[in-house]
PDB file of C-alpha atoms in Angstrom:
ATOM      1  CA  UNK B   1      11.343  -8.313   8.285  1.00  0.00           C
ATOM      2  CA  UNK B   2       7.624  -8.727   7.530  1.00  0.00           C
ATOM      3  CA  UNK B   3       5.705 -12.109   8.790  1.00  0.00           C
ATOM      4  CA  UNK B   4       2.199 -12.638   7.965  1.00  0.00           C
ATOM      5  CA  UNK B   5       0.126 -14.234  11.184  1.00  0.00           C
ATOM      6  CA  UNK B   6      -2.484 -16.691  11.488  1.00  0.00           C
ATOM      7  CA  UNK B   7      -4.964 -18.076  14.101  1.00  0.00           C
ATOM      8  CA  UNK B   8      -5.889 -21.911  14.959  1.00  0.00           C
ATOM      9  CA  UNK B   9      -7.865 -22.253  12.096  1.00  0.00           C
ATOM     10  CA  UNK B  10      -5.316 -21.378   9.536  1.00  0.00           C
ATOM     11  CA  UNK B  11      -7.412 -17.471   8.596  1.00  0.00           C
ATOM     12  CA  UNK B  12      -5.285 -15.219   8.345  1.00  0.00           C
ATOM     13  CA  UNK B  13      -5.209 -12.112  10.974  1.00  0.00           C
ATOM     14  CA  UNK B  14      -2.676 -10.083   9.899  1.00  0.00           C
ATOM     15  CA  UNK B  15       1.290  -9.155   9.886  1.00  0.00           C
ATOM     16  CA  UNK B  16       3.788  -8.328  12.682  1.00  0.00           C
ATOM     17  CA  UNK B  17       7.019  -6.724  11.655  1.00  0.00           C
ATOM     18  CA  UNK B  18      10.628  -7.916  12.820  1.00  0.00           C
ATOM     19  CA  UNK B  19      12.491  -5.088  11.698  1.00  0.00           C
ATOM     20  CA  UNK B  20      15.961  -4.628  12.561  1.00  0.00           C
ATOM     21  CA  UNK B  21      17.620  -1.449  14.206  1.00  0.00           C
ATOM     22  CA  UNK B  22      19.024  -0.455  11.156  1.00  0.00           C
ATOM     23  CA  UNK B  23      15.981  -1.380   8.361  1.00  0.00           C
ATOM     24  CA  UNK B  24      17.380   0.435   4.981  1.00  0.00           C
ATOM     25  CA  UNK B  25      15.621  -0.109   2.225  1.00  0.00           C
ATOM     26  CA  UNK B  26      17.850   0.110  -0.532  1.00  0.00           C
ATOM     27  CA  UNK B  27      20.048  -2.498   0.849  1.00  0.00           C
ATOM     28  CA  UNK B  28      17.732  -4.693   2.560  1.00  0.00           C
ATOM     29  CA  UNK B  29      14.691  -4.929   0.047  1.00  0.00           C
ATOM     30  CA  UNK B  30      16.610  -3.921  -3.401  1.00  0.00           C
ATOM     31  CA  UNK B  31      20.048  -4.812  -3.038  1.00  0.00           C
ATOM     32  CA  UNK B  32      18.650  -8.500  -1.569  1.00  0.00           C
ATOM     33  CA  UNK B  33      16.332  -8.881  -4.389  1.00  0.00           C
ATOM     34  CA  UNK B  34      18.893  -7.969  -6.765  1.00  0.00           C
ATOM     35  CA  UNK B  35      21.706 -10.619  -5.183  1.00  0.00           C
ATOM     36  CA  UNK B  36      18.936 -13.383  -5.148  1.00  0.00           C
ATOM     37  CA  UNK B  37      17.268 -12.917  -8.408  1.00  0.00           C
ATOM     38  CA  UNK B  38      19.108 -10.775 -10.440  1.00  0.00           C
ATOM     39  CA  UNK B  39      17.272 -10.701 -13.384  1.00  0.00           C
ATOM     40  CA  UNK B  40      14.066 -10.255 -11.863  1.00  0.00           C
ATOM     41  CA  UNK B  41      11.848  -7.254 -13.287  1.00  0.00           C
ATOM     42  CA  UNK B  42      11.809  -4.290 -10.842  1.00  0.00           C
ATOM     43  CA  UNK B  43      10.487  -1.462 -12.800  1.00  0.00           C
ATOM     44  CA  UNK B  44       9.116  -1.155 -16.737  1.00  0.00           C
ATOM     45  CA  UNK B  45       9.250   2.507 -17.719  1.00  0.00           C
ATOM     46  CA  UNK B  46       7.585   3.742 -21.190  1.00  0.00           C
ATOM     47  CA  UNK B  47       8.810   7.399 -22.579  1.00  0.00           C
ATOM     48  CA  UNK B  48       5.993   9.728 -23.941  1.00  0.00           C
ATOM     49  CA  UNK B  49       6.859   8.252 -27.507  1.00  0.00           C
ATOM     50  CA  UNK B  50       6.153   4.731 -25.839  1.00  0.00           C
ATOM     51  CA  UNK B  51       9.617   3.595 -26.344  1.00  0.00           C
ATOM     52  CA  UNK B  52      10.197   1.570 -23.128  1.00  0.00           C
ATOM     53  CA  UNK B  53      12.814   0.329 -21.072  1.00  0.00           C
ATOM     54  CA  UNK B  54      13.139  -2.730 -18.808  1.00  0.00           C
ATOM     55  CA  UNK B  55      14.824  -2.471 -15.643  1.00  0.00           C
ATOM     56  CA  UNK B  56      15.687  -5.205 -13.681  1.00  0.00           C
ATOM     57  CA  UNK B  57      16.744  -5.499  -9.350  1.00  0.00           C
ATOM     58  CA  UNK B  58      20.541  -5.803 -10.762  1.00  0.00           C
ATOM     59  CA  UNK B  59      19.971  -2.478 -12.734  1.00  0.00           C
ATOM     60  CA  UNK B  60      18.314  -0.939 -10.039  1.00  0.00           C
ATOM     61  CA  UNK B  61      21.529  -1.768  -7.358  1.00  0.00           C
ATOM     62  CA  UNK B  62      24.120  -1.218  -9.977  1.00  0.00           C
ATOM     63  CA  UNK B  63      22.410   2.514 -11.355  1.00  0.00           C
ATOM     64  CA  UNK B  64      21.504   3.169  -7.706  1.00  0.00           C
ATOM     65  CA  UNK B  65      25.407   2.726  -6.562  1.00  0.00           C
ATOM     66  CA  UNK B  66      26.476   4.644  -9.371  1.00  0.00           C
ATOM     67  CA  UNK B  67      24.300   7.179  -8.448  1.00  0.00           C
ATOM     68  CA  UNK B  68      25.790   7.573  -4.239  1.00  0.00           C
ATOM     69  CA  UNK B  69      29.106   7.588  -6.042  1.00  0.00           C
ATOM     70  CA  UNK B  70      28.171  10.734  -7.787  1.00  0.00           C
ATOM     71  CA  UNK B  71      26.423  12.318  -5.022  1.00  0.00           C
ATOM     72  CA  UNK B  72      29.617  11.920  -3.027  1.00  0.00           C
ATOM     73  CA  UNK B  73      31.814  13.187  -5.287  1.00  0.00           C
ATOM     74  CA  UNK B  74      29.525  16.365  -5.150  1.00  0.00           C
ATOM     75  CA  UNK B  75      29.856  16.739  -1.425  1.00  0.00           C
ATOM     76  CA  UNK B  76      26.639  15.311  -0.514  1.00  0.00           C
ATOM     77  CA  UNK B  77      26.629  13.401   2.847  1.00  0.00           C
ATOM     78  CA  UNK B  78      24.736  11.657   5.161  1.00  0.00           C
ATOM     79  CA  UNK B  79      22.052  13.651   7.154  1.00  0.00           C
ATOM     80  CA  UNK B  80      21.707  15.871   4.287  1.00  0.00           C
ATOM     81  CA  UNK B  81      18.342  17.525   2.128  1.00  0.00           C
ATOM     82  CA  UNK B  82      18.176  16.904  -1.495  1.00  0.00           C
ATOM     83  CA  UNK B  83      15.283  17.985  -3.779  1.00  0.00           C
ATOM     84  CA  UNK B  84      13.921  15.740  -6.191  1.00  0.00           C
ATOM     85  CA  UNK B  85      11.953  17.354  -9.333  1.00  0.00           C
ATOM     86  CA  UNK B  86      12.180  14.807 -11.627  1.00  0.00           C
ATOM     87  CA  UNK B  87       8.102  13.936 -12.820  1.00  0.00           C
ATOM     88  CA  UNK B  88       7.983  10.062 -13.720  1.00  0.00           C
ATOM     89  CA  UNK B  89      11.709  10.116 -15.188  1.00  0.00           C
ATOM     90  CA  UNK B  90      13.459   6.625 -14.225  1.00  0.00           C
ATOM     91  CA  UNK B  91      16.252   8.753 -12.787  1.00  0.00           C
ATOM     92  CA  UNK B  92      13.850   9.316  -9.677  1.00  0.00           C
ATOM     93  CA  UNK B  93      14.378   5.576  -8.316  1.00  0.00           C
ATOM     94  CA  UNK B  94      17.771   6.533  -9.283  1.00  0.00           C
ATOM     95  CA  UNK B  95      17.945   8.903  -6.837  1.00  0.00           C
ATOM     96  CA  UNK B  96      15.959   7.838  -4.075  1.00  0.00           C
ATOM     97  CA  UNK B  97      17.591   4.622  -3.673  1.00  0.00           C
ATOM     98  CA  UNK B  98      21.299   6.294  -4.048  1.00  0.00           C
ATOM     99  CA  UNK B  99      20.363   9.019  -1.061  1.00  0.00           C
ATOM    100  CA  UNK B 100      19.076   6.056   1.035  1.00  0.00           C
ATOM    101  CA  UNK B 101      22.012   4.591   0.875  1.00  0.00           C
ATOM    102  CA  UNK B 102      24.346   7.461   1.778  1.00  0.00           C
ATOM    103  CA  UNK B 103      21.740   8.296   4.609  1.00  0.00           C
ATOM    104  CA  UNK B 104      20.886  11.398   3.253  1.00  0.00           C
ATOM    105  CA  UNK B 105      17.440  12.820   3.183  1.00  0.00           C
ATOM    106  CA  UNK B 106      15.058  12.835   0.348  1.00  0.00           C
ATOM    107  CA  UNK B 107      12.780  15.704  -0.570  1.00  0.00           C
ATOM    108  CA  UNK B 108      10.630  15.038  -3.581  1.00  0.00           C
ATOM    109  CA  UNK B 109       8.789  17.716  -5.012  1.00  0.00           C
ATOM    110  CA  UNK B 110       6.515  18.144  -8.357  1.00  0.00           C
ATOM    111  CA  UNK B 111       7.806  19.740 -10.840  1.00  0.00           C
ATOM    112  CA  UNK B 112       4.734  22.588 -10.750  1.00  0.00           C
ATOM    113  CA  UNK B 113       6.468  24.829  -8.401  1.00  0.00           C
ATOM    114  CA  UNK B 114       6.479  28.229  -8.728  1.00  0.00           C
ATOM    115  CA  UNK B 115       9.246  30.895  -7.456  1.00  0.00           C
ATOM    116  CA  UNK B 116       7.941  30.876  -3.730  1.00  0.00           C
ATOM    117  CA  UNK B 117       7.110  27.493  -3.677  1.00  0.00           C
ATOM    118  CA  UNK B 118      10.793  26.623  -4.620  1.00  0.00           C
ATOM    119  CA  UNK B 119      11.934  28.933  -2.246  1.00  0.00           C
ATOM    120  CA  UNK B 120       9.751  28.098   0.598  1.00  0.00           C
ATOM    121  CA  UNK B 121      10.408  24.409   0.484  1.00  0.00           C
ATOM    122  CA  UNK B 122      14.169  25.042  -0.134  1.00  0.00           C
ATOM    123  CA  UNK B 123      14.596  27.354   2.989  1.00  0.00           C
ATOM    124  CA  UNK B 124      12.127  25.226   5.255  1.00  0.00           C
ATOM    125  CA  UNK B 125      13.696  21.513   4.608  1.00  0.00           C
ATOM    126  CA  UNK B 126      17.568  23.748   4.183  1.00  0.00           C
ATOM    127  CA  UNK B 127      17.760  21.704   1.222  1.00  0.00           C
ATOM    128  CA  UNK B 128      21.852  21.415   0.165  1.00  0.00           C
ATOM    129  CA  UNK B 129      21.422  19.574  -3.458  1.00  0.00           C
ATOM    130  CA  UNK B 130      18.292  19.506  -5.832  1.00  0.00           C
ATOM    131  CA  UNK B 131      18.385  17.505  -9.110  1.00  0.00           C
ATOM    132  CA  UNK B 132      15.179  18.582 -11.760  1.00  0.00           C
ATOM    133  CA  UNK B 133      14.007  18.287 -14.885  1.00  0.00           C
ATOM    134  CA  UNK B 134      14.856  19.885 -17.828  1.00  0.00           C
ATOM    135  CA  UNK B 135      11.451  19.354 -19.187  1.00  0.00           C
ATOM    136  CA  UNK B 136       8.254  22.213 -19.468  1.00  0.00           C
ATOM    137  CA  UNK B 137       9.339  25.428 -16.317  1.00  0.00           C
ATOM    138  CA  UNK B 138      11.010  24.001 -13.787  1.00  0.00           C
ATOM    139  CA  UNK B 139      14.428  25.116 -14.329  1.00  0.00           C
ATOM    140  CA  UNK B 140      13.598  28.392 -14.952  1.00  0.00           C
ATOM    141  CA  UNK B 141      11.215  28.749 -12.291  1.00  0.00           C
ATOM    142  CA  UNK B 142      14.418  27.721 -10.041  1.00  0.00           C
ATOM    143  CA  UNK B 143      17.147  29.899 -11.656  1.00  0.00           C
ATOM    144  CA  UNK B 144      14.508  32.570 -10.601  1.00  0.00           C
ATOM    145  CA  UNK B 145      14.493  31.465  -6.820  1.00  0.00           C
ATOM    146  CA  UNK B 146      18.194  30.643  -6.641  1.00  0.00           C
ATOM    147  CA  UNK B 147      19.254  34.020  -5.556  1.00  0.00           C
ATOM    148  CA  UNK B 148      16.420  33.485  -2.419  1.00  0.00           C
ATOM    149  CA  UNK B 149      17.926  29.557  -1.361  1.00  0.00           C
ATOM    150  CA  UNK B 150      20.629  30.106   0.996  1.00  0.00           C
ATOM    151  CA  UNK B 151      22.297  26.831   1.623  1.00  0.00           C
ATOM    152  CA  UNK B 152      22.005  25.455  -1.829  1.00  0.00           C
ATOM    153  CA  UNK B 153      24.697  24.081  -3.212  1.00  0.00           C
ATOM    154  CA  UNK B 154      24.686  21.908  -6.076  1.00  0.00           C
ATOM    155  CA  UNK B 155      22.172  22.081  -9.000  1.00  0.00           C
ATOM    156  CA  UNK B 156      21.867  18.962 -11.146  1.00  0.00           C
ATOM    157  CA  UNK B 157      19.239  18.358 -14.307  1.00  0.00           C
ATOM    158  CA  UNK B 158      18.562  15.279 -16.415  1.00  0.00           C
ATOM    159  CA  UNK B 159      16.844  15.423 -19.938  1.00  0.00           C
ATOM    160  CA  UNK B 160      19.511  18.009 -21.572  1.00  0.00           C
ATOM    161  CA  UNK B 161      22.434  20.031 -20.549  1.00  0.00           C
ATOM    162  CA  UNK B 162      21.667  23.064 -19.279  1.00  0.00           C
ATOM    163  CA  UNK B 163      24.068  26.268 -18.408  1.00  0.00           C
ATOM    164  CA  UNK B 164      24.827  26.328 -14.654  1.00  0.00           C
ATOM    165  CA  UNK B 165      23.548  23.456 -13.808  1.00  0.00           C
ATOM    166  CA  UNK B 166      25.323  19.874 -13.723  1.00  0.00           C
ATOM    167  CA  UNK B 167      24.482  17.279 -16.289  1.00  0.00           C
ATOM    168  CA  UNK B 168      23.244  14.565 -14.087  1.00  0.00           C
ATOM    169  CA  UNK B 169      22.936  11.914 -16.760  1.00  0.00           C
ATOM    170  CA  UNK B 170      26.482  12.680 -18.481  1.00  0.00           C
ATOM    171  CA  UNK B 171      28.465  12.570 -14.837  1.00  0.00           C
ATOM    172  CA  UNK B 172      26.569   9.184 -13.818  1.00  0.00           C
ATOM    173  CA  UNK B 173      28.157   7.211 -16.234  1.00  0.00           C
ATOM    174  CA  UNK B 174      31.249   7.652 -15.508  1.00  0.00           C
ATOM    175  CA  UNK B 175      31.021   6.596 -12.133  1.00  0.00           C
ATOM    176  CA  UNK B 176      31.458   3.381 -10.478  1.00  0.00           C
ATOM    177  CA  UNK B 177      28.553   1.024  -9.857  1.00  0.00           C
ATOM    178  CA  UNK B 178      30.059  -0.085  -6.495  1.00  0.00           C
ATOM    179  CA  UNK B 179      28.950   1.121  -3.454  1.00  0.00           C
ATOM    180  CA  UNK B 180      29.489  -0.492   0.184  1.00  0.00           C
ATOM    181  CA  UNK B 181      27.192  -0.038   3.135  1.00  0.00           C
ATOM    182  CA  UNK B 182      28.405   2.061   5.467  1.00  0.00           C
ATOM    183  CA  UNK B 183      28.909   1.368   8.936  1.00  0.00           C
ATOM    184  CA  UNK B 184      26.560   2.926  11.065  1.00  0.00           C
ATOM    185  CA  UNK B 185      24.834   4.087   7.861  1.00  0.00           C
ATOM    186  CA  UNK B 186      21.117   4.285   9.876  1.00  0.00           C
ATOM    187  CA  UNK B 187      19.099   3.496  12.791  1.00  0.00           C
ATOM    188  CA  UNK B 188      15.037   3.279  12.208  1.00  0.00           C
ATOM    189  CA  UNK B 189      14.696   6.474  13.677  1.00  0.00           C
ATOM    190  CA  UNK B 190      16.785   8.437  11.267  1.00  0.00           C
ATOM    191  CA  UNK B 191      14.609  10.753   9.591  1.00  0.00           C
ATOM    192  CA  UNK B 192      15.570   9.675   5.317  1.00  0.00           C
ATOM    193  CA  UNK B 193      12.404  11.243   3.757  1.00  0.00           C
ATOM    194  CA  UNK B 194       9.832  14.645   3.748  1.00  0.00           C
ATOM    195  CA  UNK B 195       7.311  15.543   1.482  1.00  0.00           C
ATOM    196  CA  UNK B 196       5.308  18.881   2.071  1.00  0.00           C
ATOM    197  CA  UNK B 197       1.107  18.157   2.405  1.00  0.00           C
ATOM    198  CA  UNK B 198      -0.881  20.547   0.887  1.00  0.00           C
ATOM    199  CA  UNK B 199      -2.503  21.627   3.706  1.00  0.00           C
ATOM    200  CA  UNK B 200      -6.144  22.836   3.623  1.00  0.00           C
ATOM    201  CA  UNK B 201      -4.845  26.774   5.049  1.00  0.00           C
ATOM    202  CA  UNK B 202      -1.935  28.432   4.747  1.00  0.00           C
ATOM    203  CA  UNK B 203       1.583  26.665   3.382  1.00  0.00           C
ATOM    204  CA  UNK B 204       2.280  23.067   3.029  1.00  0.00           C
ATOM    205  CA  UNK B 205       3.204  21.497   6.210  1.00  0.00           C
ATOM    206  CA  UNK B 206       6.431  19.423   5.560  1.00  0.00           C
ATOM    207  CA  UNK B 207       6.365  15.873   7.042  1.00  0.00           C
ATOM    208  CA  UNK B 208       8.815  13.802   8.067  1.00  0.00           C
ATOM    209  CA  UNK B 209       9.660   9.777   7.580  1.00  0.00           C
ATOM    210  CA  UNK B 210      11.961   7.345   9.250  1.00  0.00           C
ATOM    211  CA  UNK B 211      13.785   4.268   8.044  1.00  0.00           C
ATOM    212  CA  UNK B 212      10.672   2.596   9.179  1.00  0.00           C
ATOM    213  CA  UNK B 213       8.455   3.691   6.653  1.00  0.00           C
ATOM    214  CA  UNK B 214       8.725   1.567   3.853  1.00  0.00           C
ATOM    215  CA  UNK B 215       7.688  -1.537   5.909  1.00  0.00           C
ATOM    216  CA  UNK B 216       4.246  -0.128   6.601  1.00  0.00           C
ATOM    217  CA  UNK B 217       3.362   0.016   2.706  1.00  0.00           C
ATOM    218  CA  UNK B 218       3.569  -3.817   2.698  1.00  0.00           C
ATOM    219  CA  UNK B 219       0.138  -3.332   3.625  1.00  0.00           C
ATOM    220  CA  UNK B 220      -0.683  -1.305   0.981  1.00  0.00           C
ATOM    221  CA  UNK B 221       0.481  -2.746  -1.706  1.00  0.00           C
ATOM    222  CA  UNK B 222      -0.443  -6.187  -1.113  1.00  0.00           C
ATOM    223  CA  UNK B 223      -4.325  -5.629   0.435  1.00  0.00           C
ATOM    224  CA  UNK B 224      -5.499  -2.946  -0.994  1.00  0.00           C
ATOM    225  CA  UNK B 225      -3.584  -2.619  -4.436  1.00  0.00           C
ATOM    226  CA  UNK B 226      -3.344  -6.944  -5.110  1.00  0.00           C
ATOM    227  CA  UNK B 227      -0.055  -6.778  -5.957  1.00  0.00           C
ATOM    228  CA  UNK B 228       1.639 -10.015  -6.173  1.00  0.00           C
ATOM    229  CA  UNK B 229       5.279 -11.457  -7.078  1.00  0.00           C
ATOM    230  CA  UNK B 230       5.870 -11.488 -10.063  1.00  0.00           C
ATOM    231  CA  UNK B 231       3.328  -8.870 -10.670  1.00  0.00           C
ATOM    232  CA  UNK B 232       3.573  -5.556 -12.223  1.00  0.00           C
ATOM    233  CA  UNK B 233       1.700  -2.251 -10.932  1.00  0.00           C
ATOM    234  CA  UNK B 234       0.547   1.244 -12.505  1.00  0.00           C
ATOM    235  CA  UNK B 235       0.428   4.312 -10.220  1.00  0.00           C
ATOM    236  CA  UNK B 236      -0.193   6.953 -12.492  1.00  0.00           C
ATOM    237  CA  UNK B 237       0.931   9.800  -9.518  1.00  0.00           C
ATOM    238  CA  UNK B 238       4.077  11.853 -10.800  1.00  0.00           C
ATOM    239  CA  UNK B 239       6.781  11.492  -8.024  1.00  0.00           C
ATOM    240  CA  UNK B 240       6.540  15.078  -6.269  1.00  0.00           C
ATOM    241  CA  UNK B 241       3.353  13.415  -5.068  1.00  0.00           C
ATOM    242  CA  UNK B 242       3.256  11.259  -1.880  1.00  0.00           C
ATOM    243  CA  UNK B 243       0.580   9.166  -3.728  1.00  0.00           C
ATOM    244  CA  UNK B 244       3.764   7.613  -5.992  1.00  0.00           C
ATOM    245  CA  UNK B 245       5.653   6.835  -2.893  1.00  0.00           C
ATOM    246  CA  UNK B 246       2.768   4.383  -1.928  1.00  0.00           C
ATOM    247  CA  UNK B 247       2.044   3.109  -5.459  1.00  0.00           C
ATOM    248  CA  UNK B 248       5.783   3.322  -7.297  1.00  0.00           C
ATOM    249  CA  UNK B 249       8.378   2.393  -4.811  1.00  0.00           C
ATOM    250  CA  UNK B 250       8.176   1.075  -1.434  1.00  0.00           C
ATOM    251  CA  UNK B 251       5.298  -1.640  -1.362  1.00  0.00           C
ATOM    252  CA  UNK B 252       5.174  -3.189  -4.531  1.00  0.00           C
ATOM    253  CA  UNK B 253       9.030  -3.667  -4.657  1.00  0.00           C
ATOM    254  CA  UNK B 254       8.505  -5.437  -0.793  1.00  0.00           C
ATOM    255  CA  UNK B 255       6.074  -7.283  -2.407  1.00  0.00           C
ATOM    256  CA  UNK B 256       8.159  -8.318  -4.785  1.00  0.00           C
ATOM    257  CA  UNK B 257       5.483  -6.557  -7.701  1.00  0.00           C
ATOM    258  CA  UNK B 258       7.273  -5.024 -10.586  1.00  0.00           C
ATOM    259  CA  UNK B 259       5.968  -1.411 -11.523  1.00  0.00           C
ATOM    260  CA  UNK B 260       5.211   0.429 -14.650  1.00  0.00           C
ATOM    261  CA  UNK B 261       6.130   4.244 -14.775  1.00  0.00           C
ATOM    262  CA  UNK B 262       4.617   5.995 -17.880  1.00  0.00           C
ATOM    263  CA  UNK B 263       6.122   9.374 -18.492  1.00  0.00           C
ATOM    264  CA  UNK B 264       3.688  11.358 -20.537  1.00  0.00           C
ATOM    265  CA  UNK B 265       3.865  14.680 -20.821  1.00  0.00           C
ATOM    266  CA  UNK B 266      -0.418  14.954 -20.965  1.00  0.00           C
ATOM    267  CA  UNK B 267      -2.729  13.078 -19.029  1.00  0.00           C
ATOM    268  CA  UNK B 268      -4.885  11.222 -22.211  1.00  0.00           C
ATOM    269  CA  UNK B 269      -7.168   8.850 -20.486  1.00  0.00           C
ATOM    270  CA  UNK B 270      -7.405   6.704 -24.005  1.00  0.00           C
ATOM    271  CA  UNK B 271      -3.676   6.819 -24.294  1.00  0.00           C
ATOM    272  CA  UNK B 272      -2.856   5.822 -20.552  1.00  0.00           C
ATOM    273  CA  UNK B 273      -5.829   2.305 -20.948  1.00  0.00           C
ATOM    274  CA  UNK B 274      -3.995   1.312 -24.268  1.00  0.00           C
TER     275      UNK B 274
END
């Protein structure tokens, strides 16, 4: 898909893009990576305690397919809004990759909303599905909007069961980790992603992604952030941010980078350099 371009002298100039109609990817940058090179690190992620855990491309396409099996089974389909609150948890790649390859829509969102915000953002994108965190306010902050989200259907939390919500991490491992692509699953110009800006007056503005937009952080990842294959790269962003799409997903994983996702609880500069 990506092809880096050079003139007579051999300098480089820069890099066209040969994407196909139906660019998706969860099957055509993760699922490849993970039939090629199976073992190959995708993602290192260290717990608060620093406890890590290694996940490799195979993990990633086998937790990922578990994952659209469980979102189906909860009535989730393509074209579809689900929420994402889940901070740095590993459960976020999780989920992204699983809703790209149902063709449903992702919305991530930090997990420092408030009432309105929830509400707001809920009502706006007419999000159907939202899986948070159990971890610091978010929960309640929801359970306190719910009555105000029309449309919202399904309620799912990782970290701890929680009463009326669905144990995400219990259900997923019962599922299967096979999942087929569709036919017809995408074209480029499917919308699969929003995030909401924080715009300088009034409410966030939500904007809106295509298929397309993974390709274009090739660029960023490899010249401006040096990643390399083989690599591995720290974003510090949590995920409700747009900032860890750029740095924790898309790019690096194109590039073929691993990346490391440290899930503190408390930014400590000391802590994060050692």
């Amino acid at each position: 898909y990506i092809e880096s371009t050079y003139d007579e002298n051999g300098i480089f100039n820069g890099i066209s893009f040969k994407d196909a109609d139906t660019f998706n990817f969860a099957f055509d940058c993760v699922d490849a990576i993970a039939d090629k090179d199976p073992d190959k690190l995708a993602m290192m992620w260290v717990a608060n305690d620093k406890t890590d855990i290694r996940f490799t491309f195979s993990d990633m396409k086998k937790y990922s397919a578990k994952t659209a099996n469980y979102f189906e089974s909860l009535g989730i389909k393509k074209g579809d809004t689900v929420m994402l609150v889940l901070k740095r948890h590993y459960e976020f790649w999780f989920a992204m990759l699983a809703l790209h390859k149902i063709g449903a829509i992702t919305l991530p969102a930090t997990n420092q909303l408030m009432k309105k915000d929830i509400v707001y953002r809920v009502q706006s994108a007419g999000v159907k599905a939202l899986i948070g965190t159990s971890y610091g306010k978010f929960a309640s902050h929801m359970e306190e909007a719910e009555p105000e989200c029309d449309g919202l259907k399904v309620k799912m939390i990782t970290g701890g069961a929680r009463e009326g919500w669905v144990d995400f991490d219990a259900e997923l491992a019962e599922q299967s980790d096979v999942w087929e692509r569709p036919e017809n699953l995408n074209t480029n110009d499917d919308i699969t992603m929003m995030y909401f800006t924080s715009g300088t007056s009034g409410y966030p503005k939500m904007a809106t992604h295509d298929y397309r937009y993974p390709l274009g952080h090739i660029q960023t990842a490899v010249y401006w952030q040096g990643c390399v294959d083989g690599g591995i790269h720290l974003t510090i962003s949590e995920t409700g941010w747009m900032k860890a799409i750029w740095g924790k997903l898309y790019g690096q994983w194109l590039a073929g980078s691993a990346v490391l996702a440290y899930d503190f609880d408390r930014f400590v500069p000391a802590d994060m350099l050692r």
